[in-house]
Structure formats: structure tokens, C-alpha cells
């Protein structure tokens, strides 16, 4: 059994993304090295994640949901570091991927990375071009979906092999060095399929509404609330208007991260600039079918 890397996520009744997460990490790491926090102890999650380490927790709705969630994940990650060289932690719609051009998949690639680091993959948001990609995501995502936009907000310090504290949302850590390997990406899948997006957002809006408070009173991502949602089809139709950036040269984005890396005020965390890049890239063929 490999002890190079474990993957940790938390999920509540989210079968579309959980299937993708399990297919990707379960195949590469072995399900015995996947840790799924089952918020609400859903029977569907338990069945789908069979063979993984399933941690059931109470599912009541709470205005400080995100704060509680990351307190639990922080402690779980730090505990698992005793047994694994690296721990990947993130949302169920996020996958850490090694560029196939590196010639290695995730586990052997990480086996060659020194310990006592926090790795920050470059965030790529998969977008569903509904004007060009009519087929649904039924198996693999990449293939039916080929377009991404660079997303610094999802360039998360999420591969942990050092003692550190992770902020709420997983966007910052207390680690004072930025490691952004050029082969490493974090694919964010929230917008990878229009029908799935609508279904997931309906469920998240219901969870946010059940807390009984508004955006300003809750420690929950703003995007969980119906008033911040907007019109779904217009959002996806807007992806077609993003200018297409020719080629797939990601080095300049990483260099901007490095140049802007600094303390996040007096919070104890470190950050880099996170501009909005209103452009899209088409993935090279080598990525298609990875997940």
C-alpha cells in the first residue's frame, strides 16, 4: 500500500462531483488512501465511496458551516501527515493533476518531491461551452469538455507535507514559501456541465436558505446563496464571449503568483494577487481523458 499521498474531501449529497473525484483519486491513490467526510451521513455517499475511509458527521445546517468544515479538515490533514508524505485537501469539485508532459502520474511525481513543503497548483476552471459542446458529461470530463480559464482563486495551497494552518476555504496557508511546480494544476469543475451546475446550485441554495441567515451573517461562500446566483444560462452563454488565448503557456501566470507573494496582512497567512483573467484556453490533446 502506498503512503506517498492521501486525498481528503468533504461532501454532502453531491453524486455528480463525487463520482468524478472517486474515479480520479481512487484509481491513482487507491481507495484505501482516500478520506471522505460524509456531512450528514448520507447513504448515497457511503455507498458510492465504499472502500474509502468514510467519516460520518452530523448534518445540521449552520451559519458557520465553512468555518467548522475547515477546522475539521485542518486537523484531519495535520493528523494524516504523520502517515503520508503528502496530503491533498480540497472540495469535491477540485482535482490536482500532473501535466502528462511530465511523464509521470500523480503518485510517482509526488514521490520525487521533497517533504516539508506546501504545493500550490495553478488553478484552471473547466468551462462548458454550451455553444460548442452539446454532449453531457457521463464518463470522462476532459474530452467532452476542452476549454478552461486560468483561475487564481483556485490556485490553492492544497498539497500539504509541512506543518501549516489552512485558511477557511483553503485559499491560504501560514506557510511562508510559495512552491508552484510548472507541471501541477488544480482543475475546478463547478462549471464543467450546465445541467449539473443547475442541480448542484439548487441544492446549495437550499442548504444556505436552511441556515435562516443571509450572506452577510454567514460563514458560507457567497455563491451558496440564491441572491448571489444570477441567471444560469446567461452565465454559461457568456463563456463564448471570452477571448481565446492561443497556445498553452502557463509560466507567466505562475511568475505573477511568485512576484506578488506576501503576508496577508496580520492574519498569519500568505497570499498572492488573484486577478480575474477574462480569457479562455483550449486544452492540449495530452490532457483529454485524464478524468
Coordinates of C-alpha atoms in Angstrom, one line a residue:
X1 CA 0.0 0.0 0.0
X2 CA 1.4 3.4 -1.0
X3 CA 2.0 6.0 1.7
X4 CA 3.1 8.8 -0.6
X5 CA -0.2 10.7 -0.8
X6 CA -3.7 10.7 0.6
X7 CA -6.6 12.8 -0.6
X8 CA -9.3 14.3 1.6
X9 CA -12.6 15.9 0.8
X10 CA -15.9 16.7 2.4
X11 CA -19.2 16.2 0.6
X12 CA -22.9 16.3 1.2
X13 CA -25.2 14.6 -1.3
X14 CA -23.2 15.6 -4.4
X15 CA -23.1 12.5 -6.6
X16 CA -22.1 14.2 -9.8
X17 CA -18.8 15.5 -8.5
X18 CA -18.2 12.7 -6.0
X19 CA -18.2 10.1 -8.8
X20 CA -15.5 12.1 -10.7
X21 CA -13.4 12.6 -7.5
X22 CA -13.6 8.9 -6.7
X23 CA -12.8 7.8 -10.2
X24 CA -9.8 10.1 -10.3
X25 CA -8.2 9.7 -6.9
X26 CA -9.5 6.2 -6.2
X27 CA -7.8 4.9 -9.3
X28 CA -4.5 6.7 -8.7
X29 CA -4.1 6.6 -4.9
X30 CA -6.2 3.5 -4.1
X31 CA -9.5 4.0 -2.3
X32 CA -7.8 3.0 1.0
X33 CA -5.9 6.3 0.8
X34 CA -9.0 8.4 0.1
X35 CA -10.8 10.1 3.0
X36 CA -14.3 11.3 2.5
X37 CA -16.0 13.3 5.2
X38 CA -19.7 12.5 4.8
X39 CA -21.6 15.6 6.0
X40 CA -25.0 14.3 7.1
X41 CA -24.1 10.6 6.9
X42 CA -25.8 10.3 3.5
X43 CA -26.4 6.7 2.5
X44 CA -25.7 7.5 -1.1
X45 CA -22.3 9.0 -0.3
X46 CA -21.4 5.9 1.8
X47 CA -22.4 3.5 -1.0
X48 CA -20.6 5.4 -3.7
X49 CA -17.4 5.9 -1.6
X50 CA -17.3 2.2 -0.5
X51 CA -13.7 1.2 0.1
X52 CA -12.6 4.7 1.1
X53 CA -12.2 5.9 4.7
X54 CA -15.6 7.4 5.3
X55 CA -16.0 9.8 8.3
X56 CA -19.7 10.5 9.1
X57 CA -20.5 13.7 10.8
X58 CA -23.8 15.4 11.8
X59 CA -25.5 17.3 9.0
X60 CA -27.4 20.1 10.6
X61 CA -27.4 23.4 8.7
X62 CA -25.3 26.1 10.5
X63 CA -24.4 29.7 9.5
X64 CA -20.7 29.0 10.3
X65 CA -20.6 25.9 8.1
X66 CA -17.4 26.8 6.2
X67 CA -15.6 27.7 9.4
X68 CA -16.5 24.4 11.0
X69 CA -15.6 22.5 7.9
X70 CA -12.1 23.9 7.6
X71 CA -11.4 23.5 11.3
X72 CA -12.1 19.8 10.9
X73 CA -10.2 19.5 7.6
X74 CA -7.2 21.3 9.1
X75 CA -6.9 18.9 11.9
X76 CA -7.5 15.8 9.7
X77 CA -4.8 16.9 7.3
X78 CA -2.3 17.5 10.1
X79 CA -3.0 14.1 11.6
X80 CA -2.7 12.3 8.3
X81 CA 0.7 13.9 7.7
X82 CA 2.1 11.6 10.3
X83 CA 1.3 8.6 8.0
X84 CA 1.7 10.1 4.5
X85 CA 4.4 12.2 2.8
X86 CA 1.8 14.4 1.2
X87 CA -1.9 15.1 1.8
X88 CA -4.2 16.7 -0.9
X89 CA -7.2 18.5 0.6
X90 CA -9.9 20.3 -1.3
X91 CA -13.5 20.5 -2.3
X92 CA -15.1 17.6 -4.1
X93 CA -15.2 19.5 -7.4
X94 CA -11.4 20.1 -7.4
X95 CA -8.7 17.7 -8.8
X96 CA -4.9 18.1 -8.6
X97 CA -3.4 16.9 -11.9
X98 CA 0.1 16.5 -13.1
X99 CA 0.7 17.6 -16.7
X100 CA 1.1 14.4 -18.8
X101 CA 4.1 16.1 -20.4
X102 CA 6.0 15.4 -17.2
X103 CA 5.9 11.7 -18.0
X104 CA 4.6 10.7 -14.5
X105 CA 1.2 10.4 -12.9
X106 CA 0.3 11.9 -9.6
X107 CA 1.8 9.3 -7.1
X108 CA 5.2 8.8 -8.7
X109 CA 5.5 12.5 -9.4
X110 CA 4.8 13.4 -5.7
X111 CA 7.2 10.6 -4.6
X112 CA 10.1 12.7 -6.1
X113 CA 9.0 15.9 -4.3
X114 CA 10.8 16.8 -1.1
X115 CA 8.8 16.9 2.1
X116 CA 8.2 20.0 4.3
X117 CA 6.5 21.9 1.5
X118 CA 3.1 23.2 0.6
X119 CA 2.5 22.9 -3.2
X120 CA 0.2 25.4 -4.9
X121 CA -1.1 24.1 -8.3
X122 CA -2.1 26.7 -10.9
X123 CA -5.9 26.8 -10.9
X124 CA -7.7 26.0 -14.2
X125 CA -11.5 26.3 -14.3
X126 CA -13.2 23.9 -16.8
X127 CA -16.0 25.8 -18.6
X128 CA -18.8 24.2 -20.5
X129 CA -19.0 25.9 -23.9
X130 CA -22.7 25.1 -24.5
X131 CA -22.5 26.5 -28.0
X132 CA -19.7 24.0 -29.0
X133 CA -20.1 21.0 -26.6
X134 CA -23.6 19.6 -26.7
X135 CA -22.7 16.1 -25.2
X136 CA -23.2 15.6 -21.5
X137 CA -20.5 14.5 -19.1
X138 CA -21.4 10.9 -18.5
X139 CA -17.9 9.4 -18.1
X140 CA -14.8 11.4 -18.5
X141 CA -14.9 15.2 -18.2
X142 CA -11.9 16.2 -20.4
X143 CA -12.8 15.3 -23.9
X144 CA -16.4 16.3 -23.9
X145 CA -15.0 19.5 -22.3
X146 CA -11.9 21.1 -23.7
X147 CA -11.9 24.7 -22.5
X148 CA -10.5 26.3 -19.4
X149 CA -9.9 29.7 -17.9
X150 CA -7.0 30.4 -15.6
X151 CA -8.4 30.9 -12.1
X152 CA -6.0 32.3 -9.4
X153 CA -8.8 32.0 -6.9
X154 CA -8.5 28.2 -7.3
X155 CA -4.7 28.2 -7.3
X156 CA -4.9 26.7 -3.8
X157 CA -2.1 25.7 -1.5
X158 CA -3.6 22.2 -1.3
X159 CA -0.8 19.6 -1.4
X160 CA 0.5 19.6 2.2
X161 CA 3.7 18.0 3.5
X162 CA 4.6 20.6 6.1
X163 CA 3.1 21.7 9.4
X164 CA 0.8 24.6 8.5
X165 CA -2.5 26.1 9.1
X166 CA -5.0 26.3 6.2
X167 CA -7.5 29.2 6.0
X168 CA -11.2 28.9 5.6
X169 CA -12.0 27.9 2.0
X170 CA -8.5 26.5 1.6
X171 CA -7.2 29.6 -0.3
X172 CA -4.3 30.5 2.0
X173 CA -1.9 28.8 4.5
X174 CA 0.6 30.0 7.1
X175 CA 3.5 28.5 5.0
X176 CA 5.8 31.3 4.1
X177 CA 7.3 29.9 0.9
X178 CA 5.4 29.5 -2.4
X179 CA 6.0 26.3 -4.4
X180 CA 4.2 26.4 -7.8
X181 CA 5.6 23.5 -9.8
X182 CA 5.1 24.1 -13.5
X183 CA 3.7 20.6 -14.1
X184 CA 1.0 20.9 -11.4
X185 CA -2.6 22.1 -11.9
X186 CA -5.8 22.2 -9.9
X187 CA -8.9 21.7 -12.1
X188 CA -12.0 23.3 -10.8
X189 CA -15.1 21.6 -12.2
X190 CA -18.0 23.8 -10.9
X191 CA -18.8 25.0 -14.5
X192 CA -17.9 21.8 -16.4
X193 CA -21.5 20.8 -17.2
X194 CA -24.5 23.1 -17.4
X195 CA -27.2 20.6 -16.2
X196 CA -25.1 19.5 -13.3
X197 CA -24.4 23.1 -12.4
X198 CA -28.1 23.9 -12.1
X199 CA -28.8 20.8 -10.0
X200 CA -25.8 21.4 -7.6
X201 CA -26.7 25.1 -7.2
X202 CA -30.3 24.3 -6.4
X203 CA -29.1 22.0 -3.6
X204 CA -26.6 24.6 -2.3
X205 CA -29.1 27.4 -2.3
X206 CA -31.4 25.1 -0.3
X207 CA -28.7 24.5 2.3
X208 CA -27.9 28.2 2.6
X209 CA -31.6 29.0 3.0
X210 CA -31.9 26.4 5.8
X211 CA -29.4 28.4 7.9
X212 CA -32.0 31.1 8.3
X213 CA -29.5 33.9 7.7
X214 CA -28.3 36.0 4.8
X215 CA -24.9 36.3 3.0
X216 CA -23.5 38.9 5.5
X217 CA -24.3 36.8 8.6
X218 CA -23.0 33.5 7.4
X219 CA -19.5 31.9 7.2
X220 CA -20.5 30.2 4.0
X221 CA -19.3 31.0 0.4
X222 CA -21.4 33.8 -1.1
X223 CA -22.0 31.6 -4.1
X224 CA -24.2 29.3 -2.0
X225 CA -26.9 31.9 -1.7
X226 CA -29.7 32.4 -4.2
X227 CA -29.4 36.2 -4.2
X228 CA -25.9 36.0 -5.5
X229 CA -26.6 33.4 -8.2
X230 CA -27.7 35.3 -11.3
X231 CA -29.2 33.7 -14.4
X232 CA -27.7 30.3 -15.1
X233 CA -28.0 30.1 -18.9
X234 CA -26.7 33.6 -19.3
X235 CA -23.6 32.8 -17.3
X236 CA -22.8 29.8 -19.5
X237 CA -23.6 31.6 -22.7
X238 CA -21.1 34.3 -21.6
X239 CA -18.2 31.8 -21.8
X240 CA -18.4 32.0 -25.6
X241 CA -17.5 35.7 -25.4
X242 CA -14.2 35.2 -23.5
X243 CA -11.3 35.9 -25.8
X244 CA -9.4 32.8 -26.8
X245 CA -5.7 32.8 -25.8
X246 CA -3.7 30.9 -28.3
X247 CA -1.3 28.3 -27.0
X248 CA -1.0 26.8 -23.6
X249 CA 1.9 28.7 -21.9
X250 CA 1.2 28.9 -18.2
X251 CA 4.5 30.1 -17.0
X252 CA 3.6 33.8 -17.0
X253 CA 0.7 33.2 -14.6
X254 CA 2.9 31.3 -12.2
X255 CA 5.5 34.1 -12.3
X256 CA 2.8 36.6 -11.4
X257 CA 1.9 34.5 -8.4
X258 CA 5.6 34.4 -7.3
X259 CA 6.1 38.2 -7.8
X260 CA 3.1 39.1 -5.7
X261 CA 3.5 36.6 -2.8
X262 CA 3.4 38.4 0.5
X263 CA 1.9 38.2 4.0
X264 CA -1.9 38.5 4.1
X265 CA -2.0 41.5 6.5
X266 CA -1.6 40.4 10.1
X267 CA -3.6 37.2 9.7
X268 CA -0.6 34.9 9.8
X269 CA -1.4 33.7 6.3
X270 CA 0.4 34.3 3.0
X271 CA -1.2 35.3 -0.3
X272 CA -0.5 36.3 -3.9
X273 CA -2.5 38.5 -6.3
X274 CA -5.7 36.9 -7.7
X275 CA -6.8 38.9 -10.7
X276 CA -9.7 37.9 -12.9
X277 CA -8.4 36.6 -16.3
X278 CA -11.3 37.1 -18.7
X279 CA -9.9 34.8 -21.4
X280 CA -10.1 31.1 -22.3
X281 CA -7.6 28.4 -23.4
X282 CA -8.2 25.1 -25.2
X283 CA -6.5 22.2 -23.5
X284 CA -3.9 20.3 -25.4
X285 CA -4.8 16.8 -26.5
X286 CA -2.5 15.3 -23.9
X287 CA -4.9 16.2 -21.1
X288 CA -8.0 14.7 -22.7
X289 CA -9.3 11.6 -20.8
X290 CA -7.3 12.2 -17.6
X291 CA -10.6 12.5 -15.7

